Each structure stands twice: as structure tokens, then as C-alpha cells.
Coordinates of C-alpha atoms in Angstrom, one line a residue:
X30 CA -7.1 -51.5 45.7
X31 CA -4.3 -51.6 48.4
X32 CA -1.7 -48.8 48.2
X33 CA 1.8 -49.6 47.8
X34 CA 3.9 -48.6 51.2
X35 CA 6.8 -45.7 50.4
X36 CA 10.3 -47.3 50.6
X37 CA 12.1 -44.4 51.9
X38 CA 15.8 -44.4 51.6
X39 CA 18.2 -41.8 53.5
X40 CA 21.9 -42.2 52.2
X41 CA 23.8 -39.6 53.7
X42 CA 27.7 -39.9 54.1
X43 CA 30.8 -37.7 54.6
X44 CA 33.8 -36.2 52.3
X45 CA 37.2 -37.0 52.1
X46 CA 40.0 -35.7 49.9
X47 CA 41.7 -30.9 44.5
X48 CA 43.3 -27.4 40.8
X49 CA 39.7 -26.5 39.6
X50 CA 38.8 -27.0 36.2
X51 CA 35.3 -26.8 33.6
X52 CA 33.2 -30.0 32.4
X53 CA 33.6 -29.4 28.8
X54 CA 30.7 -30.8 26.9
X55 CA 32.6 -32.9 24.3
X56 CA 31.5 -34.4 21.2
X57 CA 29.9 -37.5 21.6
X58 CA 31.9 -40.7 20.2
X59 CA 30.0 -43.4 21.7
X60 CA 30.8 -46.8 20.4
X61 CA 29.4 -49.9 21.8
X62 CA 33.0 -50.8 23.3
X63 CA 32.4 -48.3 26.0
X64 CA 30.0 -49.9 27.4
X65 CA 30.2 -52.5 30.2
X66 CA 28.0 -55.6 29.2
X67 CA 26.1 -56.4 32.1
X68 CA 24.8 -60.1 33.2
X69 CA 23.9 -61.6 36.2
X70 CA 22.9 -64.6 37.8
X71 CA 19.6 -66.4 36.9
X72 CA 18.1 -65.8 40.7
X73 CA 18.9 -62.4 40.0
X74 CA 16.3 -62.5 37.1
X75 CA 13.1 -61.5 39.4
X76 CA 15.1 -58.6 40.9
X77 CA 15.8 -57.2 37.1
X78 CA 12.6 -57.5 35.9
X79 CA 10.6 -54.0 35.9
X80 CA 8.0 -52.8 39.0
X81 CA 4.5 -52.4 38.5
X82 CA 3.7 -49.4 37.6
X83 CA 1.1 -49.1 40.3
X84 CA 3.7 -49.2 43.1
X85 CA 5.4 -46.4 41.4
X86 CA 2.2 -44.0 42.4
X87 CA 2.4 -40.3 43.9
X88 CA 0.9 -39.8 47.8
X89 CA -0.5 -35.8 47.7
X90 CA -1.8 -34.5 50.7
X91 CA -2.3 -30.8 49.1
X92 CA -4.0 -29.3 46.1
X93 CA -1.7 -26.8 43.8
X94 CA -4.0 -25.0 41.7
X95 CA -2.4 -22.5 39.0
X96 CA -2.3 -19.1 38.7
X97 CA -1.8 -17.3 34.8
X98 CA 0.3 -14.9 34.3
X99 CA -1.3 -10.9 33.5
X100 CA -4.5 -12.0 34.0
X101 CA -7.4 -9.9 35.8
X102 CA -9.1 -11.5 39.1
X103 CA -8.6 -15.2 38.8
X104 CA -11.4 -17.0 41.2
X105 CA -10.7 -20.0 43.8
X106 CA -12.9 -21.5 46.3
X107 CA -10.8 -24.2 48.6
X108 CA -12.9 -26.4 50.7
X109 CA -11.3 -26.9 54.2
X110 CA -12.3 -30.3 55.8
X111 CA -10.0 -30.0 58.5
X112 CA -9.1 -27.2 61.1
X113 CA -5.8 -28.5 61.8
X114 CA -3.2 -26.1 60.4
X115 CA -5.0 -24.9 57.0
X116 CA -1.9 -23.4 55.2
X117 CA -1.6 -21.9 51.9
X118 CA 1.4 -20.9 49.8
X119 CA 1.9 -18.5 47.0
X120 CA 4.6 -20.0 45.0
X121 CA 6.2 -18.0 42.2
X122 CA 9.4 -16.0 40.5
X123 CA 7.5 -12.9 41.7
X124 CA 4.0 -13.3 43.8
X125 CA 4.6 -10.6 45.8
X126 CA 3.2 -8.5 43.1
X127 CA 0.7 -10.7 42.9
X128 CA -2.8 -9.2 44.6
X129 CA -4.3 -11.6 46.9
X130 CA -7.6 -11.4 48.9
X131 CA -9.6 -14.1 51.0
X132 CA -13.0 -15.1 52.8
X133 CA -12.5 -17.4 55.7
X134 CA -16.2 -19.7 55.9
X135 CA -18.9 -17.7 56.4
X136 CA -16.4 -14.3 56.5
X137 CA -15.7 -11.2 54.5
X138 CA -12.8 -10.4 52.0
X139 CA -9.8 -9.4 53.7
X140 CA -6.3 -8.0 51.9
X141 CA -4.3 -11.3 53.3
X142 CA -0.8 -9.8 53.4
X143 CA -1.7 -6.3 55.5
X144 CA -4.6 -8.1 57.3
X145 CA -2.8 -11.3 58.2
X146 CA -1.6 -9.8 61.6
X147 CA -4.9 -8.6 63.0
X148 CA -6.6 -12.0 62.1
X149 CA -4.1 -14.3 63.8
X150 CA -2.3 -15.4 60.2
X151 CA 1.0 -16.4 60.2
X152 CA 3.0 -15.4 57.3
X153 CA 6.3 -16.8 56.7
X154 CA 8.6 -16.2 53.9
X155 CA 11.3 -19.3 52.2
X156 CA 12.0 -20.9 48.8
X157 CA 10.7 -24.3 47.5
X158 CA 12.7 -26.2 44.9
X159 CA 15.6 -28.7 44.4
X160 CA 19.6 -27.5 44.6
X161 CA 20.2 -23.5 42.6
X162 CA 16.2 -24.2 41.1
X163 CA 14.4 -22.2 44.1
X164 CA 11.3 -20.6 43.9
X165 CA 10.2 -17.9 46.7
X166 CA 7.4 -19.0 48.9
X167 CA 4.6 -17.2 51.3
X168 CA 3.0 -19.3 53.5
X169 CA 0.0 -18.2 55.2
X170 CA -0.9 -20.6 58.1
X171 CA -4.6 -20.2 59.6
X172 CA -5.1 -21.1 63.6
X173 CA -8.6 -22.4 64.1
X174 CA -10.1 -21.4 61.0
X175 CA -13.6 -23.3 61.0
X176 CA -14.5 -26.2 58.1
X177 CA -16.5 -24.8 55.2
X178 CA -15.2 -22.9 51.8
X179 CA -12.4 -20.6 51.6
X180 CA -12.8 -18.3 48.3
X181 CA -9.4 -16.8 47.2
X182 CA -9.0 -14.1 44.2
X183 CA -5.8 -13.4 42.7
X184 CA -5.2 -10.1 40.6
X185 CA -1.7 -10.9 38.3
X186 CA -2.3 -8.1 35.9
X187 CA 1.0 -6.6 37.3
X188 CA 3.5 -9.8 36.2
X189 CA 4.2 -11.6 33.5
X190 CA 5.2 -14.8 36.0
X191 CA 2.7 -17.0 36.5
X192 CA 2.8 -19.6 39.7
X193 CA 0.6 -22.0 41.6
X194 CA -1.7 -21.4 45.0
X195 CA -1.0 -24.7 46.8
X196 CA -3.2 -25.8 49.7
X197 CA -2.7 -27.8 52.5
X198 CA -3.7 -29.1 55.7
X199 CA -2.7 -32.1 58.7
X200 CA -5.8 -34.1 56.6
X201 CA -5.0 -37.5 56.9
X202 CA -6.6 -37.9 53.6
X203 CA -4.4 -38.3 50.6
X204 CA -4.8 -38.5 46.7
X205 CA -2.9 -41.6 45.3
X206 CA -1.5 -41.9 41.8
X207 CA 0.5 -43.5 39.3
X208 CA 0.6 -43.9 35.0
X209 CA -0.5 -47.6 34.1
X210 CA 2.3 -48.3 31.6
X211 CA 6.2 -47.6 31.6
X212 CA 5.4 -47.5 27.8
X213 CA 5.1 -44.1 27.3
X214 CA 5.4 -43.3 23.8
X215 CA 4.1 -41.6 20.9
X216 CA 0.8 -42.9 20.0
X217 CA 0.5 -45.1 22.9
X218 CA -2.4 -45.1 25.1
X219 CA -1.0 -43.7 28.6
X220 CA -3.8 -44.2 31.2
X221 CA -4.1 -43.0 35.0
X222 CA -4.9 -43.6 37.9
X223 CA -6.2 -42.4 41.3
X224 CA -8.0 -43.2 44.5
X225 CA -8.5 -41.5 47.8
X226 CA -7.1 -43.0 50.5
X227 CA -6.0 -41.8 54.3
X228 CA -3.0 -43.1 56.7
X229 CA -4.3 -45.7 58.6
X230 CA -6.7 -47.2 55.9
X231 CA -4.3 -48.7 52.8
X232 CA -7.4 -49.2 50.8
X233 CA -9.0 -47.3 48.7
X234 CA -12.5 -45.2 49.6
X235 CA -15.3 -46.0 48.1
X236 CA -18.0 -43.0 47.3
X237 CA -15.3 -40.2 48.4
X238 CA -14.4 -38.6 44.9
X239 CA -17.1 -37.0 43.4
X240 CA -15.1 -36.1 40.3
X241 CA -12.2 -36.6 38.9
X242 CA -10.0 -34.8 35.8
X243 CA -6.6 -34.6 34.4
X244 CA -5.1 -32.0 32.7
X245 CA -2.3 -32.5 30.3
X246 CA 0.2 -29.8 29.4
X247 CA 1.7 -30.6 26.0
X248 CA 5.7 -29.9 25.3
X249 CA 4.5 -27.3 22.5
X250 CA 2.5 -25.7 25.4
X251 CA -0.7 -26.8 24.3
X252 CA -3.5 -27.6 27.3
X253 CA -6.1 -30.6 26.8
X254 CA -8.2 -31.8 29.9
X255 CA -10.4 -35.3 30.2
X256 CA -12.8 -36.4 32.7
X257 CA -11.4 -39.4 34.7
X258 CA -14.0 -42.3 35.3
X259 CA -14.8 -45.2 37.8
X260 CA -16.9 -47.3 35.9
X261 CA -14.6 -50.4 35.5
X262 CA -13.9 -49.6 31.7
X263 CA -11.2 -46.3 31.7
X264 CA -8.3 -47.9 33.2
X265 CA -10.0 -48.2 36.5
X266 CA -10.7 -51.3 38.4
X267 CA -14.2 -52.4 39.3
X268 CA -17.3 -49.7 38.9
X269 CA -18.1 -47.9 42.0
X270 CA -14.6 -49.2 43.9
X271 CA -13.5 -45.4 44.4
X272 CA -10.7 -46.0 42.0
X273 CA -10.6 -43.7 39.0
X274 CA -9.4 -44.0 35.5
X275 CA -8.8 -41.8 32.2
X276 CA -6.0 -41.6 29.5
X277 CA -4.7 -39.3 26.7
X278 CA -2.6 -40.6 23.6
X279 CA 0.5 -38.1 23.3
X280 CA 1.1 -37.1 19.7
X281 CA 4.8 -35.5 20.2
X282 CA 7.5 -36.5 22.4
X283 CA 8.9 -34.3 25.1
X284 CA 8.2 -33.8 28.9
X285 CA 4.1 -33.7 29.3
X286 CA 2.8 -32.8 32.9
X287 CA -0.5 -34.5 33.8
X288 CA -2.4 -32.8 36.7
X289 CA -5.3 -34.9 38.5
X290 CA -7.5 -33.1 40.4
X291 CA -9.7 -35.2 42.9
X292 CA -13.1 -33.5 44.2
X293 CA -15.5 -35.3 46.8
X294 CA -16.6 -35.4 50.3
X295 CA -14.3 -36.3 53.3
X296 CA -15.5 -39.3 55.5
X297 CA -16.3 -36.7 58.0
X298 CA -18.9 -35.1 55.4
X299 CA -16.5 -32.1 54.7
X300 CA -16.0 -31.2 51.1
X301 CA -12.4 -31.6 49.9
X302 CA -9.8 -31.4 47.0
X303 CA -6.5 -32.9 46.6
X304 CA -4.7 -32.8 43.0
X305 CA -0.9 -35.1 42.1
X306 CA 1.3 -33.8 39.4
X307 CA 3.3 -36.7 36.9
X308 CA 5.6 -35.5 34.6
X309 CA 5.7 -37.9 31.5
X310 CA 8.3 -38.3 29.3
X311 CA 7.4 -39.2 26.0
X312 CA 9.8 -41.3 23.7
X313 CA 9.6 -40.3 20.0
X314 CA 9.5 -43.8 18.6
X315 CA 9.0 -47.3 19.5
X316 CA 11.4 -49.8 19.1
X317 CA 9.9 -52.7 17.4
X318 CA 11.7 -56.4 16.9
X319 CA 11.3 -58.4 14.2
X320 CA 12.6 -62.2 14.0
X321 CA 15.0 -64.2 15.4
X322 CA 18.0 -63.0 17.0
X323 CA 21.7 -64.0 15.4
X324 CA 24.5 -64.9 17.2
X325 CA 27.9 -65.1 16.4
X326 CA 31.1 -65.7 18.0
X327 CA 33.6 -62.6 19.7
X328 CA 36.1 -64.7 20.8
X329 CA 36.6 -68.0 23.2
X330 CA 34.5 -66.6 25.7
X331 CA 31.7 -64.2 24.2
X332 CA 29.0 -63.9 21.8
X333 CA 27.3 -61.0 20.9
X334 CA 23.5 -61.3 19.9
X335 CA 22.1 -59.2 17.6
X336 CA 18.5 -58.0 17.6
X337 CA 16.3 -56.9 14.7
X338 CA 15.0 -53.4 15.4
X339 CA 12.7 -50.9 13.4
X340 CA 12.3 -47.5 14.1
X341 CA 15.3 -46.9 15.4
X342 CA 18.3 -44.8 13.7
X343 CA 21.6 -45.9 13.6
X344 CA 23.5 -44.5 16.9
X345 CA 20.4 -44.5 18.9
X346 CA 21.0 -45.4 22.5
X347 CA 18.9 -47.5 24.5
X348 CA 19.3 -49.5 27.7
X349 CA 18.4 -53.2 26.8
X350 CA 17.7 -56.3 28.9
X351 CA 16.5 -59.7 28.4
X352 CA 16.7 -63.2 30.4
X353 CA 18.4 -66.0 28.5
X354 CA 16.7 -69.6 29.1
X355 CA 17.2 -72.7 27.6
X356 CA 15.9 -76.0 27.8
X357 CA 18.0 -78.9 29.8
X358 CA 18.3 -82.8 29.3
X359 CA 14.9 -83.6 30.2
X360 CA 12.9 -80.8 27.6
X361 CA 12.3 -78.2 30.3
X362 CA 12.7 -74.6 29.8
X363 CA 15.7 -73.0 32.4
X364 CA 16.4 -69.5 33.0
X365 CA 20.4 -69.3 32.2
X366 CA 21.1 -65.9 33.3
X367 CA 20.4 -62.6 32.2
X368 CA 22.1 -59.7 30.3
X369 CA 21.7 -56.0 29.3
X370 CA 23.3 -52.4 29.2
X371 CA 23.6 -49.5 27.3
X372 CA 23.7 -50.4 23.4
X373 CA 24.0 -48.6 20.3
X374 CA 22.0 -49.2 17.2
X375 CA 24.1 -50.3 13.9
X376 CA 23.2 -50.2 10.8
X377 CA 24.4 -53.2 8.6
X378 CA 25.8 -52.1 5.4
X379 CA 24.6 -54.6 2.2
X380 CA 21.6 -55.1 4.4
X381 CA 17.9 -52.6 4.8
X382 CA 18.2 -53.7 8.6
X383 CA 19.3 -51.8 12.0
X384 CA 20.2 -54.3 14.8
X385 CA 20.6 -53.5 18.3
X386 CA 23.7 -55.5 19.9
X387 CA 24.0 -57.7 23.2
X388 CA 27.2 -59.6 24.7
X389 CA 26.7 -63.1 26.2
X390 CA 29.3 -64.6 27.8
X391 CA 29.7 -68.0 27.3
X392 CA 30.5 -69.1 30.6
X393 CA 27.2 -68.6 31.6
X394 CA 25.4 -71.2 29.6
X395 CA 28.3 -73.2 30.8
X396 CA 27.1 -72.4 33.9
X397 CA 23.8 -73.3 33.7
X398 CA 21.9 -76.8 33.2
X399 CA 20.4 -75.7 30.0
X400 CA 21.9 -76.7 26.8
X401 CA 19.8 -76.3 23.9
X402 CA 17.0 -74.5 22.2
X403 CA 18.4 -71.0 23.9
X404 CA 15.7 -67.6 23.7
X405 CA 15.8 -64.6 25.3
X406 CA 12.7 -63.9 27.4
X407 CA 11.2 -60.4 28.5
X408 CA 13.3 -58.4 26.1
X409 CA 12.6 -54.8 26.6
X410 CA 14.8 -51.5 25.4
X411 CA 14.4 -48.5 27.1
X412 CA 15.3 -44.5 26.6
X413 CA 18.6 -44.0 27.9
X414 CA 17.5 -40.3 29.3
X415 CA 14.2 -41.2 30.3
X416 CA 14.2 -44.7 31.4
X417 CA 10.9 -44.7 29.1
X418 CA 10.3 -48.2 27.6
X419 CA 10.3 -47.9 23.9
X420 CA 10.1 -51.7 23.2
X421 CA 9.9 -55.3 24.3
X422 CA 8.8 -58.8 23.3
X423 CA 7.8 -61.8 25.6
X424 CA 10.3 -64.5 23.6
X425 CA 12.7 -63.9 20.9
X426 CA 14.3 -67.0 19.1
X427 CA 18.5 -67.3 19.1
X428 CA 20.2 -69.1 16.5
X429 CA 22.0 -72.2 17.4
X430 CA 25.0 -72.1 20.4
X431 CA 27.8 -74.1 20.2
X432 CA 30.1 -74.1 23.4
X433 CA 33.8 -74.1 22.7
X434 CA 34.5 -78.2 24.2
X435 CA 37.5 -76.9 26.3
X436 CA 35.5 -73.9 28.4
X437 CA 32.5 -76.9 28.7
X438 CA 35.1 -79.1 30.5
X439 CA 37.1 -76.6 31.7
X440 CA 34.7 -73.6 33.7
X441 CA 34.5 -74.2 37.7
X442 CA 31.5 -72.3 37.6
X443 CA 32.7 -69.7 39.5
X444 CA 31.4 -66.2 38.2
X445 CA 34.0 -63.7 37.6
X446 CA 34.1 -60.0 36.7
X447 CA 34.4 -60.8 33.4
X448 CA 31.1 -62.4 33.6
X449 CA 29.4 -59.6 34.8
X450 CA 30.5 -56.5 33.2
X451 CA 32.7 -57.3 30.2
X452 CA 36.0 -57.3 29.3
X453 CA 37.7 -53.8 30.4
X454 CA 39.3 -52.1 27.4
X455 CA 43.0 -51.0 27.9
X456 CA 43.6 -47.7 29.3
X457 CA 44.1 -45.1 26.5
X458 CA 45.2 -42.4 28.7
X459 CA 49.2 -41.6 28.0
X460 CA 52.2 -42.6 30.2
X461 CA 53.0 -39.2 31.0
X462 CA 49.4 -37.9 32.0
X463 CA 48.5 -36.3 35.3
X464 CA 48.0 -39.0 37.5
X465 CA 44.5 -40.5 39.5
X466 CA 43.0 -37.6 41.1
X467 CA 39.3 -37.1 43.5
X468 CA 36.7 -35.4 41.4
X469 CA 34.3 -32.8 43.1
X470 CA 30.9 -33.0 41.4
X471 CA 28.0 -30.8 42.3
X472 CA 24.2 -31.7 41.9
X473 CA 21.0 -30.9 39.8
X474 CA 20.6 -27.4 39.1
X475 CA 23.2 -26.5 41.1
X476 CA 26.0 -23.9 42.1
X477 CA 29.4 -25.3 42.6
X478 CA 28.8 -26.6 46.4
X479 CA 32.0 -27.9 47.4
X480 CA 34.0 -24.1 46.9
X481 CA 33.7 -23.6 50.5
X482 CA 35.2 -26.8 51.4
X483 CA 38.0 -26.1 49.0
X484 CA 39.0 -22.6 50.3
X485 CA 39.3 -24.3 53.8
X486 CA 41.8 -26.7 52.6
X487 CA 39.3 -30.2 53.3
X488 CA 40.3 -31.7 49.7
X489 CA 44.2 -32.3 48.2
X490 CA 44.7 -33.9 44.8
X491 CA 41.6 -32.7 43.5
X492 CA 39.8 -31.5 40.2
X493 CA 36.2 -29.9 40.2
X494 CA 33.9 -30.7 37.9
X495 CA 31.3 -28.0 36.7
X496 CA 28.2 -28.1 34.9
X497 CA 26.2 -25.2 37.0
X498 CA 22.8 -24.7 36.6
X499 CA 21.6 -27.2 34.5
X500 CA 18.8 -29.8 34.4
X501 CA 20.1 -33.0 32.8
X502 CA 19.2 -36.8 32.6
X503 CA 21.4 -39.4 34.9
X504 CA 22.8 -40.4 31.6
X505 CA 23.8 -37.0 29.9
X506 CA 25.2 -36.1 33.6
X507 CA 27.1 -39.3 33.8
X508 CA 29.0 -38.9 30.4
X509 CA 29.7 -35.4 30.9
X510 CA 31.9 -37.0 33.9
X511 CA 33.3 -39.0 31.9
X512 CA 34.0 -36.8 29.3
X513 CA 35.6 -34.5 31.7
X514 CA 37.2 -37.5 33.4
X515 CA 39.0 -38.6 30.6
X516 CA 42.6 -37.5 30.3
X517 CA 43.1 -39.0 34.2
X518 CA 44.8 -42.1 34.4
X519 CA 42.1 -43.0 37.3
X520 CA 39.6 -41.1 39.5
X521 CA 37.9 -41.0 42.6
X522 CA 34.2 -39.2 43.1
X523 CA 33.0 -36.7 45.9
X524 CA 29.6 -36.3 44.8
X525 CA 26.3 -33.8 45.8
X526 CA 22.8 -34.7 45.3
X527 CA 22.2 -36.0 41.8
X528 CA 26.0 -36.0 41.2
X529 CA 25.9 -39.2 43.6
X530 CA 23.5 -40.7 41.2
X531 CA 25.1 -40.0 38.0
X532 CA 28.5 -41.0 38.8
X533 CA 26.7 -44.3 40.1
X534 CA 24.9 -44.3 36.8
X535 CA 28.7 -44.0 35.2
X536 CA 30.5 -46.8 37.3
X537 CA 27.2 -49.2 36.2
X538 CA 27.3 -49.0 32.4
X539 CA 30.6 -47.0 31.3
X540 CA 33.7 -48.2 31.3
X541 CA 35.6 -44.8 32.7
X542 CA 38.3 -43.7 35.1
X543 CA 36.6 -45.1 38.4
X544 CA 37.3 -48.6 36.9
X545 CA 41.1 -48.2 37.1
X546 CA 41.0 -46.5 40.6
X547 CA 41.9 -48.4 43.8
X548 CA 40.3 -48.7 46.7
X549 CA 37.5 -49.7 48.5
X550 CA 35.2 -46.8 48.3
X551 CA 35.1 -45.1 44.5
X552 CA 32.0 -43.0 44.9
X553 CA 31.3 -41.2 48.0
X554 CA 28.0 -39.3 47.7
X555 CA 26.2 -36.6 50.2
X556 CA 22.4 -36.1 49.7
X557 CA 21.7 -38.4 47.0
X558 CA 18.0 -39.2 46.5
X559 CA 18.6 -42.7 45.3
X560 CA 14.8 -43.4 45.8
X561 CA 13.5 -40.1 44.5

């Protein structure tokens, strides 16, 4: 097994141009019409289609290994394989009450925060987190400590806050690993993955990991563990390949955390441990499509397609795709283009059935050489918060097209907006309402980050949104902007960290406010992690 290259991508830009108001979380009155109903191209098609999941792995070059809350002396013996820069780092609310004491290979027990001087340890203080969610930190960094086993007790019968002892070193070993399906929910299988691997060797080691486990946290708190395998038949590749393997079937939704931890011996013959954290979330239900899809006509230009679903309740929110193909004058099969978005189910009334609805415009199959015997291909629906896949199905059937004649002889084949994103529903917003204004939007767990900026006068013609402090999906952050968005005629966005990526998330599958602002650059984002 090769492993995948990281795609790095720094997007880092400035601010330009505003009375501050409260995000108010409003009620939710999501129709389908507010939605854009996205399509594309069919040479787009490959670039739509989801990643495999093994080049969406985690590299780990530490090991974090947990410490319980008011617990007595909890026991740890790190292996050091290298002497370059051995570091470890107490991370919790509270570990300074924490009572720590260490052996060096082949040393006694000292007390490592009064002793840390005298034995040429360098302690440094900091916080570790993402935006206002900061933990404090100790680091202990040992010069020339020798290879061999560290042993570590922790006394924590003095807090309630638990934390994590996390271990690292300029190794050039690394842990990789990744979830085998983007399925993940209840009841389905969810296997992982590892292998050892170090920076200038892609492939995986062979005979290196000596054991392997995962350790699953449950959303009710619960704690099961499982042995991982590399014998070819636990999700692993081949038997003895240094790949490893396990799985656990989740039996609740929520936010499960699955913690490897890789045991073995370094190339160099030094013992080692590395561990990689996933969190999983877990859909409640799956989406599951039955029959033939219907289609029927919107107007001159559309048709909406609507998709047999179980397990889903009316008002359920997924993000759909699928590929449209059709077959052309000489019996072969061509991709036409494909569609998607955000979509709410419906329940049809006189009729036991939930569908899920897409648009198609019709100027695609126009478009396109294909001109009979239409499917959709690839279909997959996936948790709007989670991105989790909660259903999909290789071909589904559509009922018969007919193309109005006149758009048949009339289309240039040019693709339009239109074509892409729907038609944009008049502006409700009344003739005497404020007008456009910039919106200044803050990030994930954050304080409100742009009030210096604003007391120095940087912004006019502004309105601030804020949702401090809280932990919330792209999507739920994106309509909570919109929400907040909504009496303005128009808007602009100044966005921080994951504010960037939720008002992107807005402008892609909401109709809103940015689509009746002018100019070239609607979003302007500062410390965005678009690639994680």
C-alpha cells in the first residue's frame, strides 16, 4: 500500500469594508425553492464523483494516550526510538494539579515540574485548540535523552478534568489512517485502517507493528475496544503486508471517536508507539431507493425528478447527486450531465411514499448527443451536517423525456446560469429595507474577532454577525447567515476561519443575499482551512 501525498492548501487574504447586531437562530422554514439546483457539465462528472476513502487517511507522528479524571496513580511506559527532541505534553482544562513523575531509560523517578531544571528539561507553557476552544498545554522537551522506555505515572485524584499525555519526537516514522467507507451509518460495518510508514518511503512497512487496537468511544459515553488484524480478511489488504484492519458496527448515531493505537519495533530495532484519532459521525438512518424515478414537467425549461426513498421523514435534508446518461443514435450509453444539491424529502399525500426531489434542466439533454433511454447513474444522498453518505444506487431508471420541439431546434448549446444553479427566486426583501451592507462573520468556536478592527474604524456599512462560542456544522453555520442575512436587500462577507467556509457553503447551495450583491469578490475569507 502506497500512501496518498497531503494536498495542502493555504488561502490567506485581506479585509475590506459596519452597526453591530446578533445572529438570531430563527425557525427553520426550509422549502425546496431555496435551494440552488446545481448541474454541471458531463466532463465535470469525474471531478463530482466522491474520493476514496483511503486518500482521506490521517498522518500521526505522536501517540496521545488518555488520562481519567480522579483517579489514583495511572501507569505509562513510552518507548523512545529516537533521541531527537523527545517531547511530551500534558494537555488539559486543569493538569497543573495533575501529579506527574518520570524515569528516563535506565533512570530513577524524578518530580518532572520542580526537577525539570536541574535535569536539562525544558518546560514551556501554551494552549492547543482551534479559534475560543483552547486547551492549556505543558511541554516538556528532553535534550539527549537515550533510546529505551520512559515510564510516566500520573496522580489525578485532585481534579475532576481528565486530559491526554501526548508524545512525540522528530521520528520520521508515522502511523497512517483512514475509515474504509463514507457510509457511516447505523448498522453498517465501518472498518479501519492503518500502516506504518516514514517520509521518504510512501509504502507501507512490513513486520513493524506488532499490534494493533482501536478504541471506540460511543456518543452515550460507552468504551468498546477490538484488536485490529493483518491477515488479509479484517479489512486489510494482503496477510503479512504491514497493513492492518478491524471494524465495529455503531448501534446509535452521534459523533463516535475511534483511537488506533499502533505498537512494534522501529526499523532501527527501537520499540515504538504511535496512535491517530477519527471522529465518526454516525447518520441515524439510511436512505434506501426503491424503483424508478418519475419525471414530470416544471415549465419549458425544467423537470424535476423524483426519487423513491424509505427511511427518510418528510423534511429531512440531504445533499443529493447523480450523473444523468442516456443512450445516442447508435445504442451507446452517454453521460448527459450531472445534477444535485440540497433537497428536502416530501411526503405525497394519497400516496404511503416519501420522494426526495431533483431539477433537470432541459437544456442539458439538449445539450448532449443522448436522446433516449435517460438513467441516473451513481446516485448517492448524503447528511447535510455530516457529509455522511446515507444512501446510493449504481443506476436508477427515469421515465420517458420528451423535449419541448422549439428548445430542441432552438438551444445554441451555450450553458448559462440558469443551467447551473436554477432559476433565482425574486427578492422578497421590501422596497424600503436597509440597503446591501458587508457582513463580519467570526469562526468555529470563536469570540467576535473582527471588534478590534471595528473600533479602529477599518469597516463602514457594516453589520456583525454573532454566534460566539459554538461548534456547528458548515450547513447549520451557513443558514444561520442566512437567516441573519435576510432582511438585506444584498450582502457582502468578511469572513474568519470557518466563517469563510460556511458562507462558501451558503453561496453554493442557498439562494441568499450574496446572489443579489455586485461585484467581483462576494466572500472574502482570512484563515479558512478549506482542506482541513
Amino acid at each position: 500500500m502506497r500512501i496518498p501525498k497531503p494536498n495542502f492548501f493555504v488561502f490567506s487574504m485581506l479585509l475590506s469594508v459596519c452597526c453591530v447586531a446578533f445572529a438570531q437562530a430563527q425557525k427553520n422554514d426550509l422549502t425546496n425553492r431555496d435551494f440552488k439546483q446545481l448541474a454541471g457539465a458531463a466532463e465535470e462528472i469525474p471531478q463530482m464523483r466522491l474520493p476514496n476513502p483511503a486518500d482521506l487517511g490521517l498522518k500521526s507522528k505522536t501517540a496521545m494516550l488518555a488520562v481519567v479524571a480522579n483517579r489514583g496513580v495511572q501507569k505509562y511506559e513510552i518507548p523512545i526510538e529516537t533521541t531527537a527532541d523527545f517531547r511530551i505534553m500534558l494537555l488539559a482544562p486543569n493538569s497543573e494539579k495533575w501529579s506527574i513523575k518520570l524515569a528516563l531509560p535506565n533512570e530513577d523517578y524524578i518530580n518532572l515540574r520542580s526537577d525539570a531544571t536541574s535535569r536539562n528539561i525544558e518546560r514551556t507553557e501554551g494552549f492547543y485548540g482551534l479559534g475560543d476552544e483552547q486547551f492549556p498545554a505543558e511541554i516538556f522537551t528532553f535534550k539527549g535523552a537515550t533510546k529505551g522506555t520512559v515510564r510516566v505515572e500520573i496522580k489525578t485524584n485532585r481534579t475532576q478534568s481528565g486530559g491526554f499525555l501526548v508524545v512525540a519526537s522528530e521520528s520520521p516514522l508515522r502511523l497512517y489512517s483512514y475509515l474504509n467507507t463514507l457510509e457511516t451509518v447505523r448498522g453498517n460495518s465501518i472498518g479501519l485502517v492503518a500502516s506504518l510508514f516514514d517520509n521518504e518511503n510512501e509504502t507501507a512497512f512490513a513486520g513493524n507493528i506488532r499490534e494493533a487496537a482501536v478504541r471506540i468511544e460511543m456518543p452515550n459515553g460507552e468504551i468498546t475496544s477490538a484488536r485490529m488484524f493483518d491477515d488479509g480478511n479484517h479489512n486489510d489488504a494482503l496477510a503479512g503486508d504491514g497493513v492492518f484492519g478491524g471494524a465495529f458496527v455503531p448501534n446509535q448515531s452521534g459523533k463516535f471517536v475511534a483511537q488506533i493505537t499502533a505498537k512494534g519495533t522501529a526499523p532501527n530495532g527501537e520499540a515504538f508507539v504511535r496512535t491517530g484519532e477519527h471522529i465518526v459521525d454516525v447518520a441515524a438512518n439510511r436512505a434506501v431507493m426503491s424503483g424508478n424515478a418519475f419525471v414530470k414537467t416544471i415549465d419549458d425549461t425544467r423537470f424535476q425528478i423524483d426519487l423513491t426513498v424509505r427511511n427518510l421523514r418528510a423534511g429531512h435534508k440531504v445533499l443529493a447527486h447523480a450523473e444523468v446518461w442516456g443512450r445516442d443514435t447508435n445504442g451507446d450509453f452517454k453521460a448527459v450531465a450531472w445534477i444535485g444539491g440540497m433537497t428536502l424529502a416530501e411526503k405525497i399525500f394519497g400516496e404511503n411514499k416519501t420522494i426526495l426531489p431533483l431539477a433537470l434542466d432541459a437544456r442539458w439533454l439538449a445539450r448532449s448527443d443522448a436522446e433516449s433511454d435517460y438513467e441516473l447513474r451513481n446516485v448517492r444522498f448524503q447528511d447535510a451536517d455530516s457529509l455522511a453518505v446515507i444512501g446510493s444506487k449504481e443506476t436508477v431508471s427515469l421515465s420517458p423525456i420528451d423535449l419541448p420541439e422549439n428548445l430542441q431546434r432552438n438551444f445554441n448549446s451555450e450553458i448559462t446560469d440558469e443551467m447551473r444553479t436554477g432559476v433565482r427566486p425574486p427578492s422578497e426583501i421590501q422596497t424600503d429595507a436597509p440597503g446591501g451592507k458587508l457582513m463580519l462573520v467570526h469562526g468555529y468556536c470563536s469570540g467576535d474577532v473582527w471588534a478590534t478592527a471595528r473600533n479602529a474604524g477599518q469597516f463602514s456599512n457594516y453589520v456583525t454577525f454573532l454566534d460566539l462560542g459554538q461548534n456547528r456544522s458548515h450547513d447549520q453555520f451557513a443558514q444561520r447567515i442566512r437567516n441573519f442575512g435576510a432582511s438585506l436587500p444584498s450582502f457582502g462577507i468578511v469572513a474568519h476561519s470557518q466563517g469563510g467556509a460556511a458562507s462558501l457553503h451558503l453561496y453554493t447551495y442557498y439562494w441568499s443575499g450574496l446572489d443579489y450583491a455586485t461585484g467581483t469578490r462576494l466572500i472574502q475569507s482570512v484563515g479558512t482551512p478549506y482542506q482541513g
